[in-house]
Coordinates of C-alpha atoms and ligand atoms in Angstrom, one line a residue:
M349 CA 70.2 55.0 112.4
K350 CA 67.5 57.2 113.9
S351 CA 65.0 59.0 111.8
D352 CA 65.5 62.2 113.8
I353 CA 68.9 62.7 112.1
L354 CA 67.1 64.5 109.4
S355 CA 65.4 66.8 111.9
L356 CA 68.7 67.6 113.5
F357 CA 70.3 68.3 110.1
F358 CA 67.4 70.6 109.1
A359 CA 67.7 72.5 112.4
E360 CA 71.4 73.0 111.6
F361 CA 70.6 73.9 108.0
C362 CA 68.3 76.8 109.3
E363 CA 71.1 78.3 111.3
S364 CA 74.1 77.6 109.1
H365 CA 75.2 79.8 106.3
V366 CA 77.4 77.2 104.5
H367 CA 76.4 75.3 101.4
L368 CA 74.5 72.1 101.7
D369 CA 77.4 70.2 100.3
S370 CA 79.8 71.4 103.0
M371 CA 77.1 70.5 105.6
L372 CA 76.7 67.0 104.2
S373 CA 80.4 66.4 104.2
Q374 CA 80.3 66.7 108.0
V375 CA 77.8 63.8 108.2
H376 CA 79.2 60.3 109.1
P377 CA 80.1 58.5 105.8
H378 CA 77.7 55.6 106.6
Q379 CA 74.8 58.0 106.9
R380 CA 75.7 60.5 104.3
P381 CA 74.1 59.0 101.1
K382 CA 70.7 58.6 102.8
V383 CA 70.8 61.9 104.5
A384 CA 71.9 63.6 101.3
R385 CA 69.2 62.0 99.3
Y386 CA 66.3 62.6 101.7
M387 CA 67.3 66.1 102.7
S388 CA 67.7 67.1 99.1
A389 CA 64.3 65.7 98.2
F390 CA 62.8 67.7 101.0
L391 CA 64.6 70.9 100.0
R392 CA 63.6 70.4 96.4
R393 CA 59.9 69.6 96.9
P394 CA 58.8 70.5 100.5
L395 CA 55.1 71.2 99.8
T396 CA 54.6 68.4 97.2
L397 CA 56.0 65.9 99.8
A398 CA 53.9 67.4 102.6
E399 CA 50.8 66.8 100.4
H400 CA 51.9 63.3 99.5
F401 CA 52.4 62.3 103.2
N402 CA 49.3 64.3 104.2
I403 CA 51.1 66.5 106.6
P404 CA 49.9 70.2 106.3
L405 CA 52.8 72.7 106.6
A406 CA 50.9 76.0 106.2
E407 CA 47.6 77.4 105.0
S408 CA 49.2 78.3 101.6
P409 CA 52.5 78.1 99.8
E410 CA 52.9 81.8 100.3
A411 CA 52.4 81.5 104.1
F412 CA 54.9 78.6 104.1
W413 CA 57.6 80.5 102.2
D414 CA 57.0 83.5 104.5
L415 CA 58.1 81.6 107.6
S416 CA 61.3 82.8 109.2
F417 CA 64.1 80.4 109.8
V418 CA 63.4 80.6 113.6
K419 CA 59.9 79.3 112.9
L420 CA 61.0 76.7 110.3
K421 CA 63.6 75.3 112.7
K422 CA 60.9 74.5 115.3
H423 CA 58.1 73.7 112.8
E424 CA 56.2 70.6 114.1
G425 CA 54.9 69.7 110.7
I426 CA 58.4 69.8 109.0
H427 CA 59.8 67.4 111.6
Q428 CA 56.9 65.0 111.1
L429 CA 57.4 65.3 107.4
L430 CA 61.1 64.6 107.7
S431 CA 60.4 61.5 109.8
A432 CA 57.8 60.3 107.2
I433 CA 60.4 60.8 104.4
W434 CA 63.0 58.9 106.3
Q435 CA 60.6 56.0 106.9
S436 CA 59.3 56.0 103.3
G437 CA 62.3 54.0 102.0
G438 CA 62.5 56.4 99.1
E439 CA 58.9 55.8 97.9
M440 CA 57.9 59.4 97.2
P441 CA 57.1 61.7 94.2
N442 CA 60.2 62.7 92.1
E443 CA 58.5 65.8 90.8
G444 CA 57.1 69.0 92.3
G445 CA 55.6 72.2 91.1
V446 CA 55.5 76.0 91.5
Q447 CA 54.4 75.5 95.2
D448 CA 57.9 74.2 96.0
F449 CA 59.6 77.5 95.1
P450 CA 59.4 80.9 96.9
P451 CA 56.8 83.1 95.3
H452 CA 59.4 85.8 94.4
I453 CA 61.3 83.3 92.2
I454 CA 58.0 82.2 90.5
A455 CA 56.9 85.8 90.0
Q456 CA 60.3 86.6 88.3
W457 CA 60.1 83.5 86.0
E458 CA 56.4 84.4 85.1
K459 CA 57.3 88.0 84.3
D460 CA 60.2 86.9 82.1
W461 CA 58.9 83.8 80.4
G462 CA 55.2 83.4 81.1
K463 CA 53.2 80.8 82.9
E464 CA 53.8 77.8 80.7
A465 CA 57.5 78.0 80.9
T466 CA 57.4 78.7 84.6
T467 CA 55.3 75.6 85.3
Q468 CA 57.7 73.6 83.3
M469 CA 60.8 75.1 85.0
A470 CA 59.4 74.4 88.5
R471 CA 58.6 70.8 87.5
L472 CA 62.1 70.2 86.1
L473 CA 64.0 72.0 88.8
S474 CA 62.3 70.0 91.6
Q475 CA 63.5 66.7 90.2
E476 CA 66.7 64.7 91.1
P477 CA 69.7 65.8 89.0
L478 CA 71.4 63.3 86.7
T479 CA 75.0 62.3 87.2
T480 CA 76.9 63.1 84.1
I481 CA 80.5 62.5 83.2
R482 CA 82.7 63.8 80.4
A483 CA 84.9 61.1 79.0
H484 CA 88.5 62.3 78.5
R485 CA 90.0 61.6 75.1
R486 CA 92.2 58.9 76.7
T487 CA 89.1 56.7 77.3
R488 CA 89.1 56.0 73.6
D489 CA 92.2 53.9 74.2
L490 CA 90.3 51.8 76.8
E491 CA 88.0 50.2 74.2
T492 CA 89.5 46.8 73.6
D493 CA 89.6 44.9 70.3
E494 CA 86.6 42.9 71.4
G495 CA 84.7 46.1 71.8
T496 CA 84.5 46.0 75.6
N497 CA 83.1 49.2 77.0
W498 CA 85.0 50.8 79.9
L499 CA 81.6 52.0 81.3
E500 CA 80.7 48.4 82.0
S501 CA 82.7 48.6 85.2
F502 CA 79.8 50.7 86.6
E503 CA 76.8 48.7 88.0
V504 CA 74.5 51.5 87.0
K505 CA 74.1 51.8 83.2
A506 CA 75.0 55.0 81.5
R507 CA 73.4 56.4 78.3
E508 CA 75.0 58.6 75.8
G509 CA 74.6 62.4 76.0
Y510 CA 72.0 64.3 73.9
Y511 CA 74.3 67.0 72.8
S512 CA 77.9 66.3 73.8
P513 CA 79.5 63.2 72.1
V514 CA 81.7 62.7 75.1
A515 CA 79.0 62.9 77.8
R516 CA 77.7 59.7 79.5
V517 CA 74.7 60.1 81.7
F518 CA 73.7 58.0 84.7
K519 CA 70.2 57.9 86.1
G520 CA 70.3 57.2 89.8
F521 CA 73.3 57.1 92.1
A522 CA 76.6 55.9 90.5
P523 CA 79.8 56.1 92.6
V524 CA 81.6 58.0 89.9
Q525 CA 84.1 59.6 92.2
K526 CA 85.2 56.3 93.8
T527 CA 86.7 54.5 90.8
Q528 CA 90.3 54.0 89.8
L529 CA 89.5 55.5 86.3
F530 CA 88.4 58.8 88.0
T531 CA 91.5 58.9 90.1
E532 CA 93.6 58.5 87.0
G533 CA 91.7 61.3 85.1
Y534 CA 89.9 59.2 82.5
Y535 CA 86.8 61.3 83.1
E536 CA 85.4 64.3 84.9
I537 CA 82.1 64.9 86.5
Q538 CA 80.5 67.6 84.4
D539 CA 76.8 68.4 83.5
E540 CA 76.0 68.1 79.8
G541 CA 74.9 71.8 79.7
S542 CA 78.3 72.8 81.1
Q543 CA 79.9 70.6 78.4
V544 CA 77.8 72.4 75.8
M545 CA 79.0 75.8 77.0
S546 CA 82.6 74.7 76.7
M547 CA 82.1 73.6 73.1
F548 CA 80.2 76.8 72.4
A549 CA 83.1 78.9 73.7
L550 CA 85.4 77.3 71.2
N551 CA 83.1 77.1 68.2
S552 CA 79.7 78.8 68.6
D553 CA 78.7 78.1 65.0
L554 CA 78.7 74.4 65.6
V555 CA 76.8 74.5 68.9
A556 CA 74.2 77.3 68.2
P557 CA 71.7 74.8 66.7
M558 CA 71.5 73.1 70.1
L559 CA 70.2 76.2 71.8
S560 CA 66.6 77.4 72.4
E561 CA 65.2 80.9 72.5
T562 CA 63.3 80.3 75.8
P563 CA 64.5 78.2 78.8
A564 CA 62.6 75.1 79.7
L565 CA 60.3 75.0 76.7
A566 CA 61.1 73.6 73.3
R567 CA 64.1 71.3 73.9
K568 CA 65.8 70.9 70.6
K569 CA 65.8 67.3 69.4
F570 CA 69.5 66.9 68.8
T571 CA 71.7 63.9 68.4
A572 CA 75.2 64.1 69.8
N573 CA 77.5 64.0 66.7
P574 CA 80.8 62.1 67.1
N575 CA 82.2 64.2 64.2
L576 CA 82.1 67.2 66.4
I577 CA 85.3 66.0 68.1
Q578 CA 87.2 66.1 64.8
A579 CA 85.9 69.6 64.2
F580 CA 87.4 70.9 67.4
K581 CA 90.7 69.2 66.7
S582 CA 91.0 70.9 63.4
M583 CA 90.6 74.3 65.0
G584 CA 94.4 74.1 65.7
A585 CA 96.4 75.8 68.4
L586 CA 94.2 78.5 69.9
T587 CA 94.9 80.8 72.7
V588 CA 91.9 80.5 75.0
I589 CA 91.1 82.4 78.3
D590 CA 88.6 81.0 80.7
A591 CA 88.2 84.3 82.6
C592 CA 85.9 83.0 85.5
A593 CA 87.3 79.5 85.6
G594 CA 86.4 78.5 89.2
A595 CA 87.7 75.0 89.8
G596 CA 88.1 74.6 86.0
G597 CA 85.2 72.5 84.8
K598 CA 85.0 74.2 81.5
T599 CA 88.8 74.9 81.3
L600 CA 89.5 71.2 81.4
A601 CA 86.7 70.5 78.9
M602 CA 88.1 73.0 76.4
A603 CA 91.7 71.6 76.8
D604 CA 90.4 68.1 76.0
L605 CA 88.4 69.3 73.0
L606 CA 91.5 71.0 71.6
Q607 CA 93.4 67.7 72.3
G608 CA 96.6 69.1 73.7
Q609 CA 96.9 71.9 71.2
G610 CA 97.2 75.6 72.0
R611 CA 97.2 77.2 75.5
I612 CA 94.3 77.6 77.9
Y613 CA 94.5 80.1 80.8
G614 CA 92.1 79.6 83.7
Y615 CA 91.6 82.8 85.7
D616 CA 89.8 83.3 89.0
I617 CA 90.0 85.7 91.9
Y618 CA 90.0 82.9 94.5
E619 CA 93.3 81.1 95.1
K620 CA 91.6 77.9 96.4
K621 CA 89.6 77.5 93.2
I622 CA 92.7 77.9 91.0
Q623 CA 94.6 75.3 93.2
N624 CA 91.7 73.0 92.6
L625 CA 91.9 73.7 88.9
K626 CA 95.6 72.9 88.8
R627 CA 95.0 69.6 90.7
R628 CA 92.4 68.5 88.3
A629 CA 94.5 69.5 85.2
E630 CA 97.3 67.4 86.7
R631 CA 94.9 64.4 87.2
A632 CA 93.7 64.7 83.6
Q633 CA 97.3 65.0 82.3
E634 CA 96.5 68.2 80.5
R635 CA 99.8 70.0 80.0
N636 CA 98.5 73.1 78.2
I637 CA 96.5 74.6 81.0
Q638 CA 97.8 77.5 83.2
G639 CA 95.8 78.6 86.3
V640 CA 96.2 82.2 87.3
V641 CA 94.9 83.9 90.5
L642 CA 93.8 87.5 89.7
E643 CA 93.3 90.6 91.7
R644 CA 89.8 92.1 91.8
D645 CA 91.2 94.8 89.5
P646 CA 93.3 92.5 87.2
T647 CA 94.4 95.2 84.7
A648 CA 98.1 95.2 85.6
Q649 CA 98.2 91.4 85.5
I650 CA 96.5 91.0 82.1
Q651 CA 97.0 94.0 80.0
S652 CA 100.0 92.6 78.1
F653 CA 97.5 90.0 76.8
Y654 CA 95.0 92.5 75.5
G655 CA 94.1 91.8 71.9
K656 CA 95.9 88.4 71.9
A657 CA 93.2 85.7 72.7
D658 CA 91.4 83.7 70.1
R659 CA 88.6 82.8 72.5
V660 CA 87.6 84.3 75.9
L661 CA 84.9 82.6 77.9
I662 CA 83.3 84.8 80.6
D663 CA 81.3 82.2 82.6
S664 CA 80.0 85.0 84.8
P665 CA 79.0 84.9 88.5
C666 CA 75.2 84.7 88.6
T667 CA 72.2 83.7 90.8
G668 CA 72.8 80.1 89.9
L669 CA 69.1 79.3 89.6
G670 CA 69.9 77.1 86.5
V671 CA 71.6 74.6 88.8
L672 CA 68.8 74.5 91.5
R673 CA 68.4 70.8 91.1
R674 CA 72.0 70.3 92.3
N675 CA 71.9 73.1 94.8
P676 CA 68.4 73.2 96.2
D677 CA 69.5 75.1 99.2
I678 CA 69.9 78.3 97.0
K679 CA 66.2 78.8 96.8
W680 CA 65.9 78.7 100.6
N681 CA 67.7 82.0 100.6
R682 CA 69.5 82.0 103.9
K683 CA 71.8 84.6 102.5
P684 CA 72.0 86.8 99.4
L685 CA 71.8 84.6 96.3
N686 CA 75.4 84.8 95.5
A687 CA 78.4 84.7 97.8
E688 CA 80.7 86.7 95.5
V689 CA 78.1 89.5 95.5
L690 CA 78.2 89.5 99.2
A691 CA 82.0 89.4 99.3
Q692 CA 82.3 92.3 96.8
Q693 CA 79.3 94.3 98.1
V694 CA 77.9 94.9 94.6
S695 CA 74.8 93.9 92.8
I696 CA 74.9 90.9 90.4
D697 CA 74.2 93.3 87.6
E698 CA 77.3 95.3 88.5
L699 CA 79.4 92.2 88.9
Q700 CA 78.3 90.9 85.5
H701 CA 79.3 94.2 83.9
T702 CA 82.6 94.3 85.7
V703 CA 83.7 90.9 84.4
V704 CA 82.8 91.8 80.8
K705 CA 84.7 95.1 81.1
N706 CA 87.7 93.4 82.6
Y707 CA 88.1 90.5 80.1
A708 CA 86.6 91.7 76.8
P709 CA 89.8 93.6 75.9
L710 CA 91.7 90.3 75.8
V711 CA 90.0 89.2 72.6
K712 CA 91.9 89.7 69.4
V713 CA 90.3 91.1 66.3
G714 CA 88.5 88.2 64.6
G715 CA 88.4 86.3 67.9
E716 CA 85.3 85.5 69.9
M717 CA 84.0 86.2 73.4
T718 CA 81.4 84.1 75.1
Y719 CA 79.2 85.5 77.9
G720 CA 77.6 82.6 79.9
V721 CA 75.6 82.1 83.1
C722 CA 73.8 79.2 84.8
A723 CA 70.6 81.3 85.2
F724 CA 67.5 82.3 83.3
S725 CA 66.3 85.7 84.3
K726 CA 66.2 88.2 81.5
A727 CA 68.3 90.6 83.6
E728 CA 71.2 88.1 83.7
T729 CA 70.8 86.8 80.1
T730 CA 69.3 88.7 77.2
D731 CA 69.5 92.1 79.0
Q732 CA 73.2 91.6 79.5
V733 CA 73.6 90.8 75.8
K734 CA 71.9 94.2 75.0
W735 CA 74.2 95.9 77.5
I736 CA 77.3 94.4 75.8
Q737 CA 75.9 95.4 72.3
E738 CA 75.4 99.0 73.6
N739 CA 78.7 99.3 75.3
F740 CA 81.2 97.3 73.2
P741 CA 80.8 98.5 69.7
D742 CA 83.9 96.5 68.6
F743 CA 81.9 93.3 69.2
Q744 CA 79.1 91.9 67.1
L745 CA 76.6 89.4 68.5
K746 CA 76.8 86.0 66.7
H747 CA 74.6 83.5 68.6
Q748 CA 72.6 83.4 71.8
G749 CA 70.4 80.9 73.5
F750 CA 69.4 78.6 76.4
I751 CA 70.0 75.0 77.1
G752 CA 68.0 73.1 79.7
P753 CA 66.9 72.6 82.3
H754 CA 65.7 69.3 80.9
E755 CA 68.3 66.5 80.8
T756 CA 70.9 69.2 81.5
D757 CA 71.2 71.9 84.0
G758 CA 70.1 75.3 82.8
F759 CA 72.5 77.6 81.0
F760 CA 72.5 80.7 78.8
M761 CA 75.3 81.6 76.4
A762 CA 76.0 84.3 73.9
S763 CA 78.9 84.6 71.5
F764 CA 80.4 87.9 70.1
V765 CA 83.0 88.3 67.4
R766 CA 85.5 91.2 67.7
V767 CA 85.3 93.1 64.5
K768 CA 87.8 95.9 65.2
Ligands
SAM1277 C1 79.8 80.6 87.5 S1 81.3 80.5 88.3 C2 82.3 79.7 87.2 C3 82.2 78.2 87.1 C4 83.3 77.6 86.3 N1 83.6 78.2 85.0 C5 83.1 76.1 86.0 O1 82.8 75.7 84.9 O2 83.1 75.3 87.0 C6 81.9 82.1 88.3 C7 83.3 82.3 88.8 O3 83.7 83.6 88.7 C8 84.6 83.9 89.7 N2 84.7 85.4 89.8 C9 84.0 86.2 90.5 N3 84.4 87.5 90.3 C10 85.4 87.4 89.4 C11 86.3 88.4 88.8 N4 86.1 89.7 89.0 N5 87.2 87.9 87.9 C12 87.3 86.6 87.7 N6 86.6 85.7 88.2 C13 85.6 86.1 89.1 C14 84.1 83.2 90.9 O4 85.1 82.9 91.8 C15 83.5 81.9 90.3 O5 84.4 80.9 90.4

């Protein structure tokens, strides 16, 4: 393996408009894990690593982040750095700082949340992400009489989740997608913050104590409570709509929490995502999930459901900065921050308003709507809550708050009850 594979990959990264994951899937399987690990480390902490390896990249972070992709692609220092990273054998800092983020992102965080939270956020979001799985209820049948733990089949040890009683968290690489148990649907890969949003959407009263008023600061010391599982089961047969379901991460989690009761509808405007959702539901043996592809104006398709849903989750399209650890290429901003925005030619703000306008009418009186995003800006979180309060007088705010980005990715969620 040659160390310049990283340089070639980076040059392609500068030109390509596809996601890092899709680019990595083109790399030869033998080289992929190392390329993925080192390239992600560079994209997460370029200036911290440059300092560590003593290779100057620019006079200042501002000057570095000002460089065009034409210049980055040919940047001598970057290619020296990539070579040093490759040869380091993984011995490098696992944490960066504000210098590793474009100044416009840092300025936005400081304006919204102040310097302390911003420093903390940059530190946390420049680290490696954890690998988290959500154990399906069927895994409980895998514990033998002798108390053997099904997780012992993994070489890497997993710890329990902080919040979700069914989360198991691996530090370091665990080949979680390559096991027979995964193929048979015994678990899904799902960040704990995403698991928390799925629980919140069903029962925000139970989950609200886990949330914080400010992102990144003040992580709540919380112990995942196994009794939560029983609490969800006793909610009975709810009608739940996951209005922006994507490939169904939260749809599946909600179906599992309700343990086969009720009916869960997963909506999205992209057929490919709904196909993926259906495939995953099949693998998990969830029979009460229905995936539906919607038009951009879904009124005709859904109006017969108006006022009928017990719970509606609107996991809205957003900038995605809460999951920067997993998708470090987002901050390099080779295209507008959100592909849906680009496709629909609207602002994120407009898109977030549209999804609430489209799906709020589905909630029945006494039912709940959850608005959620994997982002932190006030514009996408608390300002959206104010907008909902001003524009939807039939709904009352119940709970709102942030989770992460500590041991979880970063999410914001707010629940509203329909009062008339
Ligand atoms: C944040 S992602 C959802 C992630 C998903 N809930 C999960 O847990 O994996 C937002 C989703 O909203 C979808 N979307 C965008 N505009 C929409 C619309 N007008 N109606 C429904 N879904 C929409 C996108 O395709 C995307 O899958």
